[in-house]
Short mmCIF file of C-alpha atoms in Angstrom, two decimals:
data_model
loop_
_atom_site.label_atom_id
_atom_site.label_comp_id
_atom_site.label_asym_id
_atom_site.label_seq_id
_atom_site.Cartn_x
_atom_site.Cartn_y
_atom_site.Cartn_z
CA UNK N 22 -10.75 53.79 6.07
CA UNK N 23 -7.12 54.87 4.45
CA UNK N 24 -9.09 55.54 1.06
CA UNK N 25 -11.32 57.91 2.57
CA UNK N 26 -9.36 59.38 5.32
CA UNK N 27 -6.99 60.34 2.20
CA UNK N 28 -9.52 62.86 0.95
CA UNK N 29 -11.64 63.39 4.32
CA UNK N 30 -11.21 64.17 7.78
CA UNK N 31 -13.19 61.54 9.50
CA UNK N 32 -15.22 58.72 8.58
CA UNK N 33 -16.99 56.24 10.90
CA UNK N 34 -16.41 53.01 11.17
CA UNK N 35 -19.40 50.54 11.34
CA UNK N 36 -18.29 46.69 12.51
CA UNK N 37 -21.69 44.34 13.77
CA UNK N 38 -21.61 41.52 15.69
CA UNK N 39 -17.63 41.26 16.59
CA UNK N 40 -17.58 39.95 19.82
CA UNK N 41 -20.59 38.58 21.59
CA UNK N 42 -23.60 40.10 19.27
CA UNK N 43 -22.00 43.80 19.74
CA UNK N 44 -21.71 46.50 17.47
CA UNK N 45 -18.83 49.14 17.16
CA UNK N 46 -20.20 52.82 15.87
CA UNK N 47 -17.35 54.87 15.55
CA UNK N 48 -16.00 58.38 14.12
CA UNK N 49 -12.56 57.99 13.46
CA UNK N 50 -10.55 61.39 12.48
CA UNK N 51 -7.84 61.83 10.28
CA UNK N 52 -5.53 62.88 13.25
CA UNK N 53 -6.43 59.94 15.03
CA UNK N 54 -5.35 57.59 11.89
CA UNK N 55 -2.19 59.29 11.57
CA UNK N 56 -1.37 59.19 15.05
CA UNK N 57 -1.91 55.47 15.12
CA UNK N 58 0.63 55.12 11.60
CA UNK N 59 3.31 57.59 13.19
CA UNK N 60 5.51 54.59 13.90
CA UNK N 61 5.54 53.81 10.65
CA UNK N 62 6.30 56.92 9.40
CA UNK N 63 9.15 57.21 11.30
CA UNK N 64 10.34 54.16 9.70
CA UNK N 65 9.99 55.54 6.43
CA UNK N 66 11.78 58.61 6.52
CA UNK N 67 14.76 56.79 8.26
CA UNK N 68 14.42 54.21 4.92
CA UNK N 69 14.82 57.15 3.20
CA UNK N 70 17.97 58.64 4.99
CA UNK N 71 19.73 55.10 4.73
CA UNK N 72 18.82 54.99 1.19
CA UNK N 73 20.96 58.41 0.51
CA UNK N 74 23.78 58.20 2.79
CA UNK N 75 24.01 54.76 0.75
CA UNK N 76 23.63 56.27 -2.59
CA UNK N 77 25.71 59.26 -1.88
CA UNK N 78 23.21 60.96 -3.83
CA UNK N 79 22.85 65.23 -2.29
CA UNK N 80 19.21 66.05 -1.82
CA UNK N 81 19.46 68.91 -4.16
CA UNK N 82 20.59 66.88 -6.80
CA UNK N 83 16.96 64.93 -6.92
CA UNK N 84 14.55 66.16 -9.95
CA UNK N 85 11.42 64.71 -7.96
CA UNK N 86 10.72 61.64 -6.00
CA UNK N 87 7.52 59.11 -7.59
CA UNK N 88 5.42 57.53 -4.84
CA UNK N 89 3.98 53.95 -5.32
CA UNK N 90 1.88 51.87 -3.71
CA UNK N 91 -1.68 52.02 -2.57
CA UNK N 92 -0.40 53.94 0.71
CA UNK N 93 1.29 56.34 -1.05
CA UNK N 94 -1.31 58.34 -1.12
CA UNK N 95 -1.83 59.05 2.64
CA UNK N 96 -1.42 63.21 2.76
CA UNK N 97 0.24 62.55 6.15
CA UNK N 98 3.40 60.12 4.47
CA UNK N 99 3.54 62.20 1.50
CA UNK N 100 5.13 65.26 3.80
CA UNK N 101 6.91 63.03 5.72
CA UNK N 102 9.01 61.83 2.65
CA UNK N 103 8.64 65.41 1.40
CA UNK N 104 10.17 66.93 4.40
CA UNK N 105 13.02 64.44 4.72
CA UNK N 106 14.33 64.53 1.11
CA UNK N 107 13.15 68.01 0.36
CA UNK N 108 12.32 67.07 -3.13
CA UNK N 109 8.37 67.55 -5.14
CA UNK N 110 6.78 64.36 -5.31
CA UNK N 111 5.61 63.24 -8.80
CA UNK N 112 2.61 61.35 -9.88
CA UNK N 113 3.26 60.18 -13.55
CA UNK N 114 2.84 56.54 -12.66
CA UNK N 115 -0.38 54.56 -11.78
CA UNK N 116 0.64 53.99 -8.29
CA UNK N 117 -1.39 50.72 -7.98
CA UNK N 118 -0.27 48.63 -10.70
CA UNK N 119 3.10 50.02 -11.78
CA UNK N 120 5.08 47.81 -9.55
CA UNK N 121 3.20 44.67 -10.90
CA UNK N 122 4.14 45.89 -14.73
CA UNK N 123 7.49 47.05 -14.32
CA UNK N 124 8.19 43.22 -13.10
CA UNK N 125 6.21 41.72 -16.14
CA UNK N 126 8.77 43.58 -17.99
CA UNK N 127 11.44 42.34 -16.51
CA UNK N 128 10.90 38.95 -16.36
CA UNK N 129 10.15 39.40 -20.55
CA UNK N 130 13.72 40.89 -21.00
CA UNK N 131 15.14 38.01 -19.16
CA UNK N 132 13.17 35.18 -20.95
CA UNK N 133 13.84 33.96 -24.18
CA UNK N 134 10.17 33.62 -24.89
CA UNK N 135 9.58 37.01 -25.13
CA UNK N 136 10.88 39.98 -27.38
CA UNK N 137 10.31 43.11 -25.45
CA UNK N 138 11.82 46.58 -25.83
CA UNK N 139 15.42 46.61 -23.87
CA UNK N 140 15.58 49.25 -21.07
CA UNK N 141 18.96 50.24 -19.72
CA UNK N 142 18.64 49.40 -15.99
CA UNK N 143 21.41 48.83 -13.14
CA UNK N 144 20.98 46.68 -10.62
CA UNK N 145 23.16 46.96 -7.23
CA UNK N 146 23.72 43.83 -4.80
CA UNK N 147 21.76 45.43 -1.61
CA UNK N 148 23.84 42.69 0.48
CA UNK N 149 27.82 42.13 0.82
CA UNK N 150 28.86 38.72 0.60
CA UNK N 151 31.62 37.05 2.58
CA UNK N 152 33.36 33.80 1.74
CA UNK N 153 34.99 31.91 4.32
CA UNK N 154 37.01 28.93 3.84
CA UNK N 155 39.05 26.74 5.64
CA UNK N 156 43.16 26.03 4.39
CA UNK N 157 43.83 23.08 6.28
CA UNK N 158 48.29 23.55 7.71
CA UNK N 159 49.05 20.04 9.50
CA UNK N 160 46.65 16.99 10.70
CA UNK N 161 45.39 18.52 13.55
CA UNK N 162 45.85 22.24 12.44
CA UNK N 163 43.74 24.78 9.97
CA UNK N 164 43.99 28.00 8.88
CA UNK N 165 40.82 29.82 8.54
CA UNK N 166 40.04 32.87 6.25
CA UNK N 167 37.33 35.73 5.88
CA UNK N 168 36.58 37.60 2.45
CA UNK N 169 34.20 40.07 1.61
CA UNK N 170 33.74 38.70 -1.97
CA UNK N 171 30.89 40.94 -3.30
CA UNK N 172 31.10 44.80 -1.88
CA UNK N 173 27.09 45.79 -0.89
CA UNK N 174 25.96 48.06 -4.17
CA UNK N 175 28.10 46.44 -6.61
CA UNK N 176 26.69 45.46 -9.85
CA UNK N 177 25.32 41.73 -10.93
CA UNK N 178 26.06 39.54 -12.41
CA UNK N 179 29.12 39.09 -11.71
CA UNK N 180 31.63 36.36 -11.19
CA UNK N 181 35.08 36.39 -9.40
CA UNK N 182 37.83 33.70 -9.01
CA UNK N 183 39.73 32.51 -5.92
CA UNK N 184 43.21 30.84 -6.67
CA UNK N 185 44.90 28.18 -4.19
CA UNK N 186 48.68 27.23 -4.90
CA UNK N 187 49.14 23.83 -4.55
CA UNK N 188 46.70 22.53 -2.48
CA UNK N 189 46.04 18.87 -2.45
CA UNK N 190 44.22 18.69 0.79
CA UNK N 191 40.18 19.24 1.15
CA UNK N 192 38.98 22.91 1.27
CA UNK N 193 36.08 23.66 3.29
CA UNK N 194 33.81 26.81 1.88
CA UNK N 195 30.93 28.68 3.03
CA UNK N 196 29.11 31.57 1.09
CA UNK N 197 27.26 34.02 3.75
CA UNK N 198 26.07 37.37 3.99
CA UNK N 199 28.42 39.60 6.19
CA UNK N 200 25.86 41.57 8.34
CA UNK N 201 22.45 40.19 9.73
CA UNK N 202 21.22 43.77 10.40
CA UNK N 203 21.08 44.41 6.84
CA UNK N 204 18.91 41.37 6.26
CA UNK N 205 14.93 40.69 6.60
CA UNK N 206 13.64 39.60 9.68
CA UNK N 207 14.70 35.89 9.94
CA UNK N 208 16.38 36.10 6.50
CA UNK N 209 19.21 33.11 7.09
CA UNK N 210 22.72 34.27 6.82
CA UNK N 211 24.22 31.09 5.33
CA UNK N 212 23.87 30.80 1.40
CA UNK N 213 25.88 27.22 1.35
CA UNK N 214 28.34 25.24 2.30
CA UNK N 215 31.16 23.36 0.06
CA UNK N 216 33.45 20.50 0.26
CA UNK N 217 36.35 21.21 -3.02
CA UNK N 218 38.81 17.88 -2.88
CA UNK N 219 41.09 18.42 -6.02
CA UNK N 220 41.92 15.49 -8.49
CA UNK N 221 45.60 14.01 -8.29
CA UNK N 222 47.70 16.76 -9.83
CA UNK N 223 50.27 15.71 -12.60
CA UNK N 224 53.02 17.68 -11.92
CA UNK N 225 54.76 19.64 -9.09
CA UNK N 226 53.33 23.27 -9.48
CA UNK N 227 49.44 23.62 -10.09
CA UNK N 228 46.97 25.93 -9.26
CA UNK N 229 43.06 25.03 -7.77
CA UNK N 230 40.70 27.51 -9.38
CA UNK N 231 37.31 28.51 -7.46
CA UNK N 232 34.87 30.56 -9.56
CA UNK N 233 32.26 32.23 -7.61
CA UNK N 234 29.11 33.29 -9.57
CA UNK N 235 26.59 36.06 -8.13
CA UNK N 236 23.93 35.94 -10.94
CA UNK N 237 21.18 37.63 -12.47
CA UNK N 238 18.67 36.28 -9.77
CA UNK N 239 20.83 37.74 -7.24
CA UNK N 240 21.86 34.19 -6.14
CA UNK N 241 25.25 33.32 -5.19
CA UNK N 242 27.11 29.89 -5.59
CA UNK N 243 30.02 28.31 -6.93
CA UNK N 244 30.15 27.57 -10.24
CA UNK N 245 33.24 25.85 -11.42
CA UNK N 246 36.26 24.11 -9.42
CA UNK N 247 38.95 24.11 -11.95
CA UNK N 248 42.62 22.23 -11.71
CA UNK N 249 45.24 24.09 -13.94
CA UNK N 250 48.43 22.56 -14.32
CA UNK N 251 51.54 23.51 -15.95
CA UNK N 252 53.76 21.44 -18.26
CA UNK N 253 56.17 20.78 -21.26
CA UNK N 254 55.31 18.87 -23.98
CA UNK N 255 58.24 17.95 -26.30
CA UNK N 256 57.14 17.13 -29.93
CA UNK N 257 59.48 16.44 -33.29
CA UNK N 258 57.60 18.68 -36.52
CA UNK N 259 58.83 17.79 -39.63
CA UNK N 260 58.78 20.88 -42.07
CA UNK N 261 58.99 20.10 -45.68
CA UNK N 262 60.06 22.56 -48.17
CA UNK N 263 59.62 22.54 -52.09
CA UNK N 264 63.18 23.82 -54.15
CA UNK N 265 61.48 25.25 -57.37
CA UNK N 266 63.75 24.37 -60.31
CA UNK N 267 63.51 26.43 -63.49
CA UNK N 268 65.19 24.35 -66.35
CA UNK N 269 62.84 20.94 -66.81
CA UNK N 270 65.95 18.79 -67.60
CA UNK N 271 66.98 19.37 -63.55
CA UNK N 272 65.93 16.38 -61.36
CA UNK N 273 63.68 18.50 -58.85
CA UNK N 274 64.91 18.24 -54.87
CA UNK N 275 62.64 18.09 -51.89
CA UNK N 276 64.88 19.12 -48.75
CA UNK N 277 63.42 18.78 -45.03
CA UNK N 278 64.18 19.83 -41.69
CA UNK N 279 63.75 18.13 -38.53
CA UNK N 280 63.09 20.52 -35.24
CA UNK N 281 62.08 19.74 -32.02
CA UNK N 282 59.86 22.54 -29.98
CA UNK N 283 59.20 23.28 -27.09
CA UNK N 284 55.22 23.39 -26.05
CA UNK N 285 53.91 25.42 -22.76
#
């Protein structure tokens, strides 16, 4: 019905035997069909509002927007789109199989398996990510904090570090998207949760080091829980040095030095 309602304005619809041995016979018109997709519509051309307040990208600044997708080609959604960004819409693209080779192509430049040409492409974390973790301040008291780790439409991979002076005592983490709304219907907002005990330090002054990874698959965990420690090492180096003696009938003396150093 879409395919031919695209091109035609009305088509009937023939459907025997759905309930009870009956038959439906019926003309449906093309302002019928697009009165039953207006809701969707209107989703669409508030997806594309969101998408350039987000981008900060002026309208008049866009060349020409390329439609995809099987229902792109609904007259009725192309003016939508066309009246909300006020940009031409272009049609240089197979609109029903483009989406399904631009991802073969991508998952050839990421495997090793595969020698394809590079294409320069940026890819922007649609979701901010918040760490929260838990500082614990006597027996019965703790200290929780909130970080936006990973801004929304910041660039990935990435990894960032989180440094805790020392801390002997268990650190509860969690890794979570910051805002639900942003997030599919029923998409959970917890990514994990971490328990980071540190070893016995050595000395007085060390430093816990949390690396946070947000990787090429978009998926965020910790990666490394590091203990750095600071010290002095005190080592003797003995440094020889040669005396070269020009007349042969000289005995020939070998003087050394003895220095102790000082290793951070």
């Amino acid at each position: 019905v879409r395919k031919i309602l695209s091109a035609n304005s009305e088509t009937p619809i023939n459907v025997e035997s759905l309930l009870d041995d009956r038959d439906i016979y019926y003309n449906l018109t093309r302002k019928e069909f697009e009165e039953l997709i207006e809701p969707m519509a209107t989703k669409i051309t508030a997806l594309c509002k969101k998408v350039l307040a987000e981008s900060k990208v002026k309208p008049e600044d866009i060349h020409s927007i390329e439609m995809v997708g099987e229902s792109s080609r609904i007259p009725f959604i192309i003016q939508k789109v066309k009246d909300c960004i006020g940009a031409p819409i272009s049609r240089t693209m197979n609109s029903a199989d483009c989406v399904a080779r631009g991802c073969a192509i991508q998952c050839a430049m990421l495997s090793p398996l595969f020698r394809v040409k590079d294409y320069a492409m940026v890819d922007l974390n649609p979701y901010a990510v918040q760490v929260v973790y838990t500082l614990p301040k006597t027996d019965k008291e703790a200290e929780r904090k909130v970080r936006t780790l990973f801004e929304k439409g910041c660039n990935f991979p990435v990894t960032k570090a989180l440094s805790f002076e020392n801390r002997k005592d268990m650190i509860e983490m969690q890794l979570k998207y910051d805002d639900p709304a942003n997030l599919l219907l029923g998409g959970p907002m917890l990514l994990g949760n971490y328990h980071i005990k540190p070893g016995e330090p050595k000395e007085e002054k060390f430093t816990l080091s949390v690396k946070i990874t947000l990787d090429h698959n978009m998926v965020c965990s910790i990666s490394s829980a590091e203990l750095l420690e600071d010290y002095i090492e005190e080592k003797k180096v003995v440094v020889l040095s040669l005396i070269h003696i020009s007349e042969p009938t000289r005995p020939l003396y070998i003087s050394y030095a003895v220095f102790c150093l000082k290793k951070k």
